[in-house]
Short mmCIF file of C-alpha atoms in Angstrom, two decimals:
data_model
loop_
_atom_site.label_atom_id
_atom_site.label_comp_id
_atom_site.label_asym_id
_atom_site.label_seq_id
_atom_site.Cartn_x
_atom_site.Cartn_y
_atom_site.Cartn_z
CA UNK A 29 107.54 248.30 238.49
CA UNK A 30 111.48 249.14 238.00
CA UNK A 31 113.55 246.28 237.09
CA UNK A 32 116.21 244.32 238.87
CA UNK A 33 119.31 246.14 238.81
CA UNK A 34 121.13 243.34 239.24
CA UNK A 35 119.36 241.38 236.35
CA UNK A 36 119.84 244.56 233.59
CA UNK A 37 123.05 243.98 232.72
CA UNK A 38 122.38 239.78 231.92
CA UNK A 39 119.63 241.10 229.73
CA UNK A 40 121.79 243.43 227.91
CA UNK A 41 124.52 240.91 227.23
CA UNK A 42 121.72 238.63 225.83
CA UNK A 43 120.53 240.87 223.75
CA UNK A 44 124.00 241.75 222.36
CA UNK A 45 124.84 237.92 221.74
CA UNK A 46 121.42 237.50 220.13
CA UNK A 47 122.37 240.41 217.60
CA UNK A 48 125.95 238.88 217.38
CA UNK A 49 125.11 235.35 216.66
CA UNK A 50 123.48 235.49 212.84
CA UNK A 51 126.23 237.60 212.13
CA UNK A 52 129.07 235.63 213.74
CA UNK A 53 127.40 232.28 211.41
CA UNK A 54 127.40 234.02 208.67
CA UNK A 55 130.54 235.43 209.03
CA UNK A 56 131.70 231.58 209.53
CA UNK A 57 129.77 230.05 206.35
CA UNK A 58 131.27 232.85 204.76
CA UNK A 59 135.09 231.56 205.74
CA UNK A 60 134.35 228.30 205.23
CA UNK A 61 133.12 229.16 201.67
CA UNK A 62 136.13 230.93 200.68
CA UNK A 63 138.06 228.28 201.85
CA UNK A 64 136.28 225.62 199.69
CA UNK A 65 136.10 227.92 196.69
CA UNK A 66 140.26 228.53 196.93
CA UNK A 67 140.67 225.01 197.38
CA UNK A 68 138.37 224.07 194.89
CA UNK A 69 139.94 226.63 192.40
CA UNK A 70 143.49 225.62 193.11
CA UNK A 71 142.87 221.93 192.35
CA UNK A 72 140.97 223.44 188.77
CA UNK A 73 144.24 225.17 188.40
CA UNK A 74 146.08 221.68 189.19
CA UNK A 75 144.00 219.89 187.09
CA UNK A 76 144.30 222.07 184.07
CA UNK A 77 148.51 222.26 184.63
CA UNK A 78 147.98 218.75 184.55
CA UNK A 79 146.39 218.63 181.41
CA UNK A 80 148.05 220.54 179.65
CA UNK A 81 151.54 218.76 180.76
CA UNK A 82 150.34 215.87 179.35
CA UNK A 83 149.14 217.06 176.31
CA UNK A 84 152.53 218.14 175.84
CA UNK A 85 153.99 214.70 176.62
CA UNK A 86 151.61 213.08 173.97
CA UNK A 87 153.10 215.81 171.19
CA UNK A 88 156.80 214.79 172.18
CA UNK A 89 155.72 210.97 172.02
CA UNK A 90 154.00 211.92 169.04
CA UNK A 91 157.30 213.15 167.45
CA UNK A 92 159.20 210.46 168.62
CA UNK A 93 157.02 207.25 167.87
CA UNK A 94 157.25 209.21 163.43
CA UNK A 95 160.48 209.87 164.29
CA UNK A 96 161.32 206.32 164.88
CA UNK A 97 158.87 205.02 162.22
CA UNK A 98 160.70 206.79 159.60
CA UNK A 99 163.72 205.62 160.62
CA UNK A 100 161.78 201.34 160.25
CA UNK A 101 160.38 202.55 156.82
CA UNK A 102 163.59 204.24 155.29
CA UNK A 103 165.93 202.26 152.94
CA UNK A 104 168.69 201.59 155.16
CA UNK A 105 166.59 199.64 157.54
CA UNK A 106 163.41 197.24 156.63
CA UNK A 107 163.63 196.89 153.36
CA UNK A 108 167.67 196.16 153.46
CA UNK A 109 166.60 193.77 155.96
CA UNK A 110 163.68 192.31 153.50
CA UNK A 111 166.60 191.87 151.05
CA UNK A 112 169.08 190.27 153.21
CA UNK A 113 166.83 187.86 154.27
CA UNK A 114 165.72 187.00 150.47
CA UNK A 115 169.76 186.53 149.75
CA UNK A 116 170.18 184.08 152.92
CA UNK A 117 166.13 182.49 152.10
CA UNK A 118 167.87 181.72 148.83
CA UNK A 119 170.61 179.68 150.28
CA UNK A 120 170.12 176.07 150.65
CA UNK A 121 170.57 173.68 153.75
CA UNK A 122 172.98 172.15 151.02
CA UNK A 123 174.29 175.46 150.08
CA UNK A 124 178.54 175.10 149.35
CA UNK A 125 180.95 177.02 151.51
CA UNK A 126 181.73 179.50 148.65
CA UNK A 127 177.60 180.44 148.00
CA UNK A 128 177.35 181.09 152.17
CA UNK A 129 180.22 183.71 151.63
CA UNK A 130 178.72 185.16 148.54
CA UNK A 131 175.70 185.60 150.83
CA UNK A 132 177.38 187.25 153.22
CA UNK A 133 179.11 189.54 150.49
CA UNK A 134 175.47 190.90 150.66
CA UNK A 135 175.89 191.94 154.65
CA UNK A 136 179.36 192.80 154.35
CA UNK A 137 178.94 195.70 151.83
CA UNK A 138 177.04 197.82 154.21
CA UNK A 139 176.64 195.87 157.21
CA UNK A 140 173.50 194.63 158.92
CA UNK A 141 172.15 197.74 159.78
CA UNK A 142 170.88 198.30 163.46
CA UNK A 143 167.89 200.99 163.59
CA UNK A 144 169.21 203.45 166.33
CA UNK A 145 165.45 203.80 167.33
CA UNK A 146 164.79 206.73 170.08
CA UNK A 147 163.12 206.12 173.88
CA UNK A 148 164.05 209.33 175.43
CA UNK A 149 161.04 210.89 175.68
CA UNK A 150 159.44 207.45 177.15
CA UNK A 151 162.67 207.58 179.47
CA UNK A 152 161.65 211.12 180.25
CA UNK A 153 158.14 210.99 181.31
CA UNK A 154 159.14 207.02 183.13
CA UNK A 155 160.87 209.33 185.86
CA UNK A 156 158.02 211.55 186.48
CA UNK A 157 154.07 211.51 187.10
CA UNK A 158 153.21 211.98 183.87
CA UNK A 159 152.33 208.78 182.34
CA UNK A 160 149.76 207.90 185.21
CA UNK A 161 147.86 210.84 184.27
CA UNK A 162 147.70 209.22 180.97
CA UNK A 163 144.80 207.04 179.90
CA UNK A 164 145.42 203.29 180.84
CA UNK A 165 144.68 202.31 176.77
CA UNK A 166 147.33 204.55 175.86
CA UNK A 167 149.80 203.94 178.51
CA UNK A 168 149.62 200.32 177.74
CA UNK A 169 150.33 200.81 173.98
CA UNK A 170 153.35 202.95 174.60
CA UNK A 171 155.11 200.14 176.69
CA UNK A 172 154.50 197.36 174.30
CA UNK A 173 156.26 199.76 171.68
CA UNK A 174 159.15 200.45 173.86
CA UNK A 175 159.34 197.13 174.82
CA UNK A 176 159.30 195.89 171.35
CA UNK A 177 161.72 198.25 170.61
CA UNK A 178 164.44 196.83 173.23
CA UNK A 179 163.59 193.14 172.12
CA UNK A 180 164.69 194.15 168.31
CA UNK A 181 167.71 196.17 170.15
CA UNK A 182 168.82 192.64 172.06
CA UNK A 183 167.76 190.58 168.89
CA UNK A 184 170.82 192.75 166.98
CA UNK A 185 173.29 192.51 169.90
CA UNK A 186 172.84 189.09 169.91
CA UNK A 187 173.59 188.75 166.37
CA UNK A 188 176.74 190.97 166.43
CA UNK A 189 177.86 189.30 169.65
CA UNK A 190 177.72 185.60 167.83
CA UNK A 191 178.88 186.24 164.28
CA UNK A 192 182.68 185.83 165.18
CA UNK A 193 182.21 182.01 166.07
CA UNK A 194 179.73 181.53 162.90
CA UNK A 195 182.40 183.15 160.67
CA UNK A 196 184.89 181.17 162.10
CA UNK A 197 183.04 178.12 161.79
CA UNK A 198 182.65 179.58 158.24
CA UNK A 199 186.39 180.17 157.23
CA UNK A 200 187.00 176.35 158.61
CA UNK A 201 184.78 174.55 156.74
CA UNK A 202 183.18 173.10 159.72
CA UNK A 203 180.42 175.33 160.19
CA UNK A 204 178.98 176.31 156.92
CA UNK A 205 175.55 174.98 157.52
CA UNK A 206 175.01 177.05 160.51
CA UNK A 207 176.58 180.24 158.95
CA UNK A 208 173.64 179.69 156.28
CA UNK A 209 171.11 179.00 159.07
CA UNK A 210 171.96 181.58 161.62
CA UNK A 211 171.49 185.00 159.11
CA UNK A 212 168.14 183.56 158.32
CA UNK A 213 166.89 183.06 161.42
CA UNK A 214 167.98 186.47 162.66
CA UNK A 215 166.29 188.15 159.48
CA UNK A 216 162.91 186.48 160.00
CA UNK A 217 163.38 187.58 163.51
CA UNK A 218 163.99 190.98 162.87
CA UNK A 219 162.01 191.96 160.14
CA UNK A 220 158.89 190.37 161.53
CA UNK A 221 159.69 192.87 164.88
CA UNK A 222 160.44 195.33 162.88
CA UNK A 223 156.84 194.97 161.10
CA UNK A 224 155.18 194.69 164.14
CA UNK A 225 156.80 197.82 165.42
CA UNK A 226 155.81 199.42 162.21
CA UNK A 227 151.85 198.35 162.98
CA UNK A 228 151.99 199.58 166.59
CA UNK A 229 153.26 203.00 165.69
CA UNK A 230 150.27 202.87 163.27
CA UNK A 231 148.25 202.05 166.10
CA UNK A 232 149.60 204.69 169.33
CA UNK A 233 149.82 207.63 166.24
CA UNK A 234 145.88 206.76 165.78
CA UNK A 235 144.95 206.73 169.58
CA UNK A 236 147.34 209.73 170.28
CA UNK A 237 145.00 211.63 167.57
CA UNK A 238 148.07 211.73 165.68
CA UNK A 239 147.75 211.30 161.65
CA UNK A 240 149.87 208.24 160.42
CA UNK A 241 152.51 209.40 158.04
CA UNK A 242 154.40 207.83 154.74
CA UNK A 243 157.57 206.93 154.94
CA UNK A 244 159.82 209.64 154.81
CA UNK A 245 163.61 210.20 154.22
CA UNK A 246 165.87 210.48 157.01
CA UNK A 247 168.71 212.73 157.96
CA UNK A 248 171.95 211.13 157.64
CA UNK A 249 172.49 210.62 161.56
CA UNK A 250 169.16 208.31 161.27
CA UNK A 251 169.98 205.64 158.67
CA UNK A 252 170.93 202.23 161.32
CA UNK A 253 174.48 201.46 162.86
CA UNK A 254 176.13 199.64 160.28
CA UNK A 255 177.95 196.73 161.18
CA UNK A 256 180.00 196.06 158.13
#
């Protein structure tokens, strides 16, 4: 018995669809799969950028965190400070007029010495992404050093900033007590920051994977402002 005419053609455009279909799904798994596997590799790509970014920030804080501990360790700095507080410890509450001066002989030779400590590679990376791809540990630790570091900054201006009226006080007689008082308290101030500074570098060059170093000289440009 012949077939429908009218029902051949319905047939044949089944059978085209049904040989069309596994190839049209695997066509689309196909897409879909290249489109996962670019994305995928492009956020491996990302990742490792990433990565390696920040390993580069960690060498440059690395630099600057030994770069700044020299500077604490070297002569001009924490020990000068060690010494100028063991000339003003020395000083009595009943200390005369003319011993306060001799003490401050001891500042006036060289000055007080401010440590011109570096924060531009924390400055850096502040304004970018970097230091929230950073474990939390580490990103913690490097604030409390530059944070420590601006406290001993402000603990010096605010010496500088009142020695005039402790000097006058000084030259009048009036307030020699205080001008014995004051240097101390600044110098236990400082060099127990600057000690503590001195431990946490100790502690971010250890959890940067960073070797702790001596204390090493430093170029001339490194030695502190002198306020003398």
């Amino acid at each position: 018995m012949d077939s429908d005419p009218d029902t051949a053609p319905i047939r044949r455009r089944r059978f085209v669809w049904r040989r069309w279909l596994p190839r049209a799904a695997f066509e689309s798994v196909l897409i879909v799969f290249s489109l996962v596997l670019a994305l995928t590799l492009a956020d491996w790509a990302e990742r490792r950028r990433t990565a390696a970014e920040v390993a580069e920030v960690r060498t440059y804080f690395v630099q600057e965190i030994r770069a700044n501990r020299a500077i604490l360790q070297s002569d001009a700095i924490l020990p000068h400070h060690r010494r100028l507080r063991s000339v003003f410890g020395a000083v009595g509450d009943d200390a005369t007029r003319a011993e306060v001066i001799a003490a401050y002989a001891q500042i006036f030779q060289t000055g007080i010495h401010v440590p011109p400590l570096r924060d531009a590679v924390w400055r850096s990376a502040e304004a970018g992404d970097l230091l929230g791809e950073m474990p939390i540990e580490e990103l913690f630790l490097l604030a409390d050093i530059y944070k420590a570091q601006n406290r001993l900054d402000d603990l010096s201006s605010g010496f500088i900033s009142g020695m005039p009226g402790v000097l006058t006080g000084l030259e009048t007689g009036q307030g020699v007590r205080a001008a014995a008082m004051t240097p101390q308290l600044h110098l236990g101030d400082v060099v127990a920051s600057e000690e503590a500074l001195v431990a946490l570098y100790d502690r971010a060059l250890i959890a940067l994977d960073a070797e702790t170093v001596a204390p090493a000289a430093t170029r001339a440009d490194d030695v502190g402002r002198t306020t003398g």
